[in-house]
Short mmCIF file of C-alpha atoms in Angstrom, two decimals:
data_model
loop_
_atom_site.label_atom_id
_atom_site.label_comp_id
_atom_site.label_asym_id
_atom_site.label_seq_id
_atom_site.Cartn_x
_atom_site.Cartn_y
_atom_site.Cartn_z
CA MET A 1 0.01 0.06 -0.06
CA ILE A 2 1.30 3.48 -0.98
CA GLU A 3 1.80 5.91 2.02
CA ILE A 4 0.10 8.95 0.28
CA ASP A 5 -3.60 9.51 -0.52
CA LEU A 6 -4.49 12.95 -1.88
CA HIS A 7 -8.19 12.29 -2.75
CA MET A 8 -10.85 11.36 -0.34
CA HIS A 9 -14.19 12.61 0.89
CA SER A 10 -15.88 13.15 4.25
CA PHE A 11 -19.54 13.52 5.10
CA TYR A 12 -19.22 17.26 4.06
CA SER A 13 -19.52 15.90 0.58
CA ASP A 14 -23.06 15.04 -0.64
CA ASP A 15 -21.82 11.37 -1.30
CA GLY A 16 -19.21 10.91 1.62
CA GLU A 17 -19.91 8.78 4.75
CA LEU A 18 -17.16 9.40 7.39
CA SER A 19 -16.36 12.39 9.60
CA PRO A 20 -13.10 14.17 8.70
CA ARG A 21 -11.65 12.89 12.08
CA GLN A 22 -12.67 9.36 11.18
CA LEU A 23 -10.78 9.79 7.86
CA ALA A 24 -7.70 10.95 9.69
CA ASP A 25 -7.84 8.05 12.20
CA PHE A 26 -8.34 5.62 9.35
CA CYS A 27 -5.21 6.86 7.38
CA VAL A 28 -3.24 6.47 10.64
CA LEU A 29 -4.43 3.02 11.07
CA ASN A 30 -3.50 2.13 7.46
CA ASN A 31 0.00 3.68 7.60
CA ILE A 32 -0.81 6.59 5.34
CA LYS A 33 1.78 9.41 5.94
CA THR A 34 0.30 12.24 3.92
CA PHE A 35 -3.38 12.67 2.96
CA ALA A 36 -5.83 15.28 1.83
CA VAL A 37 -9.39 15.66 2.29
CA THR A 38 -11.02 17.06 -0.89
CA ASP A 39 -14.77 17.40 -0.40
CA HIS A 40 -16.92 18.48 -3.20
CA ASN A 41 -17.07 22.26 -3.66
CA ASN A 42 -16.51 23.08 -0.02
CA THR A 43 -13.90 23.34 2.64
CA ASN A 44 -16.13 22.68 5.64
CA GLY A 45 -14.34 19.78 7.10
CA ILE A 46 -10.87 21.29 6.95
CA PRO A 47 -11.01 23.32 10.27
CA PHE A 48 -11.60 20.08 12.23
CA LEU A 49 -8.40 18.42 10.88
CA MET A 50 -5.80 21.27 11.13
CA ASP A 51 -5.14 20.86 14.90
CA TYR A 52 -6.23 17.33 15.15
CA CYS A 53 -3.59 15.99 12.79
CA LYS A 54 -0.71 17.84 14.48
CA ASN A 55 -0.76 15.18 17.16
CA LYS A 56 -1.26 12.29 14.82
CA ASN A 57 2.16 12.07 13.20
CA ILE A 58 0.59 12.55 9.81
CA ASN A 59 0.81 15.22 7.12
CA PHE A 60 -2.63 16.76 6.12
CA ILE A 61 -3.00 18.88 3.14
CA PRO A 62 -6.16 21.16 2.95
CA GLY A 63 -7.88 20.52 -0.29
CA ILE A 64 -11.12 20.65 -2.35
CA GLU A 65 -12.65 19.15 -5.47
CA ILE A 66 -14.52 21.57 -7.68
CA ASP A 67 -17.11 20.79 -10.15
CA CYS A 68 -16.45 22.80 -13.45
CA ILE A 69 -17.12 22.88 -17.23
CA HIS A 70 -14.72 23.09 -20.00
CA LYS A 71 -15.71 22.88 -23.71
CA GLY A 72 -19.06 21.23 -22.48
CA VAL A 73 -17.47 18.52 -20.51
CA LEU A 74 -18.03 18.25 -16.79
CA LEU A 75 -14.66 18.04 -14.99
CA HIS A 76 -13.36 17.87 -11.36
CA LEU A 77 -10.59 20.00 -10.30
CA LEU A 78 -8.67 19.34 -7.30
CA GLY A 79 -7.05 22.12 -5.22
CA TYR A 80 -4.18 21.42 -2.79
CA GLY A 81 -2.46 23.71 -0.29
CA ILE A 82 -5.43 26.17 -0.33
CA ASP A 83 -6.28 28.83 2.16
CA TYR A 84 -9.43 27.30 3.11
CA ASN A 85 -10.67 30.58 4.83
CA ASN A 86 -10.80 32.32 1.57
CA SER A 87 -14.33 33.70 1.13
CA LYS A 88 -14.46 32.44 -2.38
CA TYR A 89 -14.90 28.90 -1.14
CA GLU A 90 -17.95 29.98 0.96
CA GLU A 91 -19.51 31.72 -2.19
CA LEU A 92 -18.70 28.57 -4.12
CA TRP A 93 -20.39 26.23 -1.69
CA ALA A 94 -23.46 28.45 -1.37
CA GLN A 95 -23.96 28.63 -5.10
CA TYR A 96 -23.30 24.96 -5.71
CA LEU A 97 -25.78 23.81 -2.78
CA SER A 98 -28.54 26.00 -4.11
CA LYS A 99 -28.15 24.65 -7.63
CA GLN A 100 -27.79 21.06 -6.66
CA ILE A 101 -30.92 21.18 -4.28
CA GLU A 102 -33.04 22.44 -7.16
CA ALA A 103 -31.58 19.87 -9.52
CA SER A 104 -32.41 17.06 -6.93
CA LYS A 105 -36.12 17.56 -7.61
CA LYS A 106 -35.79 17.14 -11.28
CA ARG A 107 -33.37 14.19 -10.95
CA ALA A 108 -35.95 12.22 -8.81
CA GLU A 109 -38.57 12.85 -11.40
CA LEU A 110 -36.37 11.47 -14.19
CA VAL A 111 -35.38 8.46 -12.35
CA ARG A 112 -39.11 7.65 -11.59
CA GLU A 113 -39.91 8.03 -15.23
CA LEU A 114 -37.42 5.27 -15.95
CA GLY A 115 -39.47 2.97 -13.70
CA ILE A 116 -37.46 3.15 -10.51
CA GLU A 117 -39.42 3.86 -7.25
CA PHE A 118 -37.96 4.96 -3.92
CA SER A 119 -39.02 6.63 -0.56
CA ASP A 120 -38.65 10.52 -0.68
CA SER A 121 -38.36 10.50 3.11
CA ARG A 122 -35.59 7.86 3.08
CA ALA A 123 -33.61 9.77 0.46
CA ALA A 124 -34.12 12.98 2.39
CA ALA A 125 -32.64 11.27 5.39
CA LEU A 126 -29.75 10.00 3.51
CA ALA A 127 -29.03 13.52 2.06
CA LYS A 128 -26.79 14.94 4.81
CA THR A 129 -26.23 18.22 2.80
CA GLY A 130 -29.81 18.34 1.34
CA ILE A 131 -28.61 17.10 -2.10
CA ILE A 132 -30.38 14.02 -3.29
CA ASN A 133 -27.91 12.82 -5.92
CA GLY A 134 -27.80 9.56 -8.11
CA GLU A 135 -25.86 7.53 -5.31
CA ILE A 136 -28.60 8.36 -2.66
CA ILE A 137 -31.46 7.69 -5.16
CA ALA A 138 -29.73 4.28 -5.71
CA GLU A 139 -29.52 3.43 -2.05
CA ALA A 140 -33.04 4.34 -1.44
CA ALA A 141 -34.36 2.51 -4.44
CA MET A 142 -32.53 -0.67 -3.56
CA GLU A 143 -33.88 -0.53 -0.11
CA TYR A 144 -37.43 0.12 -1.54
CA ASP A 145 -37.27 -2.89 -3.81
CA LYS A 146 -37.40 -5.23 -0.82
CA GLN A 147 -38.23 -8.24 -3.05
CA ARG A 148 -35.42 -7.27 -5.57
CA THR A 149 -37.95 -7.53 -8.41
CA ASN A 150 -37.19 -4.38 -10.32
CA PRO A 151 -35.27 -5.59 -13.49
CA ILE A 152 -33.34 -2.23 -13.77
CA LEU A 153 -31.80 -2.69 -10.36
CA GLN A 154 -30.69 -6.36 -10.87
CA ALA A 155 -27.12 -5.34 -12.04
CA TYR A 156 -26.44 -3.51 -8.66
CA TYR A 157 -27.44 -6.30 -6.44
CA GLU A 158 -24.81 -8.82 -5.08
CA GLY A 159 -23.71 -10.94 -7.95
CA GLY A 160 -24.74 -8.50 -10.50
CA GLU A 161 -22.24 -6.94 -13.20
CA ARG A 162 -22.40 -3.42 -11.48
CA ALA A 163 -22.42 -4.72 -7.80
CA ASP A 164 -18.76 -3.83 -6.97
CA ASN A 165 -19.67 -0.12 -6.43
CA PRO A 166 -23.45 -0.25 -6.85
CA PHE A 167 -24.40 3.33 -5.78
CA VAL A 168 -21.87 5.27 -7.74
CA ASN A 169 -22.24 2.79 -10.58
CA PHE A 170 -25.93 3.68 -10.72
CA HIS A 171 -25.10 7.33 -10.78
CA TRP A 172 -22.65 6.84 -13.73
CA ASP A 173 -25.21 4.68 -15.68
CA TYR A 174 -28.32 6.91 -15.24
CA CYS A 175 -27.58 10.31 -13.66
CA SER A 176 -24.16 11.26 -15.06
CA GLN A 177 -23.64 13.52 -18.13
CA GLY A 178 -25.33 12.12 -21.14
CA LYS A 179 -27.46 9.66 -19.30
CA PRO A 180 -31.34 9.52 -19.05
CA ALA A 181 -31.64 11.12 -15.72
CA PHE A 182 -28.93 13.62 -15.94
CA VAL A 183 -29.83 17.12 -14.91
CA PRO A 184 -27.63 19.83 -16.29
CA ILE A 185 -26.38 22.32 -13.90
CA GLU A 186 -24.58 25.60 -14.76
CA PHE A 187 -21.36 24.92 -12.98
CA ILE A 188 -18.39 27.44 -12.96
CA SER A 189 -16.04 27.33 -15.87
CA LEU A 190 -12.53 25.64 -15.61
CA ASP A 191 -10.98 28.91 -15.75
CA GLU A 192 -12.97 30.25 -12.79
CA ALA A 193 -12.17 27.04 -10.76
CA ALA A 194 -8.47 27.34 -11.46
CA ASP A 195 -8.46 30.92 -10.60
CA ILE A 196 -10.23 30.36 -7.11
CA ILE A 197 -7.60 27.80 -6.33
CA ARG A 198 -4.65 29.91 -7.40
CA SER A 199 -5.99 33.03 -5.68
CA SER A 200 -6.09 31.16 -2.36
CA GLY A 201 -2.50 30.07 -2.74
CA GLY A 202 -3.23 26.56 -3.90
CA HIS A 203 -2.28 24.21 -6.92
CA SER A 204 -4.84 22.88 -9.18
CA VAL A 205 -4.79 19.19 -10.42
CA LEU A 206 -7.20 17.46 -12.84
CA ALA A 207 -8.88 14.66 -11.11
CA HIS A 208 -9.35 11.18 -12.63
CA PRO A 209 -9.16 12.23 -16.22
CA GLY A 210 -9.74 8.68 -17.42
CA ILE A 211 -13.33 9.19 -16.46
CA ASN A 212 -13.93 12.60 -18.13
CA VAL A 213 -11.20 13.15 -20.63
CA LYS A 214 -10.76 9.52 -21.90
CA GLU A 215 -7.37 10.08 -23.35
CA ASP A 216 -8.65 12.70 -25.78
CA ALA A 217 -5.29 14.53 -26.33
CA CYS A 218 -6.74 17.65 -27.81
CA LEU A 219 -9.16 18.07 -24.91
CA LEU A 220 -6.40 17.38 -22.50
CA ASP A 221 -4.09 19.91 -24.00
CA SER A 222 -6.81 22.39 -23.85
CA ILE A 223 -7.40 21.76 -20.14
CA ILE A 224 -3.87 21.98 -19.15
CA SER A 225 -3.44 25.24 -21.15
CA ARG A 226 -5.83 26.78 -18.67
CA ASN A 227 -3.23 27.04 -15.94
CA VAL A 228 -3.91 23.70 -14.54
CA ASP A 229 -0.81 22.62 -12.44
CA GLY A 230 -1.16 18.75 -12.41
CA ILE A 231 -2.70 15.56 -13.18
CA GLU A 232 -4.02 12.85 -10.87
CA ALA A 233 -2.43 10.07 -13.07
CA PHE A 234 -2.98 7.29 -10.57
CA CYS A 235 -6.33 6.70 -9.12
CA SER A 236 -8.80 3.97 -8.36
CA TYR A 237 -10.59 4.24 -11.76
CA HIS A 238 -7.50 4.12 -14.12
CA ASN A 239 -6.33 0.77 -15.51
CA LYS A 240 -2.55 0.39 -16.23
CA GLU A 241 -2.56 1.80 -19.66
CA GLN A 242 -4.48 4.87 -18.67
CA SER A 243 -2.15 5.60 -15.69
CA GLU A 244 1.01 5.30 -17.86
CA TYR A 245 -0.74 7.65 -20.43
CA TYR A 246 -1.31 10.41 -17.99
CA TYR A 247 1.86 9.92 -16.01
CA ASN A 248 3.91 10.27 -19.22
CA TYR A 249 1.81 13.21 -20.36
CA ALA A 250 2.54 14.93 -16.99
CA LEU A 251 6.27 14.34 -17.33
CA ARG A 252 6.49 15.67 -20.79
CA ASN A 253 4.58 18.87 -19.78
CA ASN A 254 6.40 19.27 -16.43
CA LEU A 255 3.21 18.97 -14.33
CA LEU A 256 2.57 17.82 -10.77
CA ILE A 257 1.75 14.11 -10.72
CA THR A 258 -0.58 12.97 -7.82
CA CYS A 259 -2.37 9.84 -6.63
CA GLY A 260 -5.69 9.56 -4.91
CA SER A 261 -8.22 6.81 -4.12
CA ASP A 262 -11.32 9.00 -4.26
CA PHE A 263 -12.51 7.21 -1.11
CA HIS A 264 -16.05 7.92 -0.07
CA GLY A 265 -17.17 4.95 2.08
CA LYS A 266 -20.26 3.06 1.44
CA THR A 267 -20.90 5.02 -1.87
CA LYS A 268 -17.87 3.25 -3.38
CA PRO A 269 -17.25 0.21 -1.25
CA ASN A 270 -14.63 -1.20 -3.54
CA VAL A 271 -12.49 1.99 -3.31
CA LYS A 272 -10.05 1.81 -0.30
CA ILE A 273 -7.99 4.47 1.27
CA GLY A 274 -4.40 4.24 0.09
CA ASN A 275 -5.06 1.19 -2.27
CA ILE A 276 -3.64 2.91 -5.52
CA ASP A 277 -1.37 1.32 -7.91
CA CYS A 278 1.34 3.67 -8.94
CA LEU A 279 3.11 1.16 -11.11
CA GLY A 280 6.44 1.68 -9.30
CA HIS A 281 6.44 5.36 -9.98
CA GLU A 282 6.17 6.46 -6.34
CA SER A 283 9.42 8.39 -6.39
CA SER A 284 8.13 10.46 -9.27
CA LEU A 285 4.89 11.67 -7.37
CA VAL A 286 4.34 15.16 -6.33
CA ASP A 287 6.74 16.89 -4.02
CA ILE A 288 4.60 17.39 -1.00
CA ASP A 289 6.55 20.57 -0.19
CA LYS A 290 5.15 22.24 -3.25
CA ILE A 291 1.66 21.91 -2.18
CA LEU A 292 1.89 22.30 1.68
#
């Protein structure tokens, strides 16, 4: 297991499970020496960790993961070493929360139109931030389907082809960009996201590009040209070929190279903290001093 994990989420993300302190304790238990909590579009969990980690013999890097748009593609931009007290993060969270809560209503309608029923009260109880996302709908729907008779959900139950990470797989299959229950949201641009991170003293890194960019060289060049500092070459979603592709691209372009599990807890049960294959390139990973 590698001793660094720069991508994980607490319950301050709409799809996270554990508290920030639980994440820190879990990292210590699993011999992680350096970690970052990168909640979606907010820095709410960071203050709890700044002092807590001082006595834990572990390096904590304040971070964030920002949803943004570039050339019509939804991207996630990680920010590291940020000033989490910058007022721009509070503004970002307020705008994001408002838009996502409104989108939750339409998302629920579209899922039901597909023939998937669930309890509104159960979904609301699962939504710690008030956002009812695809993962929460999946969990509520699978609980509602007590006899497991809904044919649409069969792939997500134990033994099904999408059962490894059932909730997030449901999101990707039905609620992500281009899917039948996708609700478009007017996220900020990549330029705006990179500017927020830079103005708070941080470094920006493109998260899990294999999901969004899919080795599209022209798109990747365009993204990096927007003053993005690095690439998450190693993550839970990349196969060996993808990791090598993004690793070598980062080397050629003198970019930061990071690794992160994207741990969420029950939303992605097959994703474990620190369980990232860096293909023997650990010595080439980001210099932590650059982003502390």
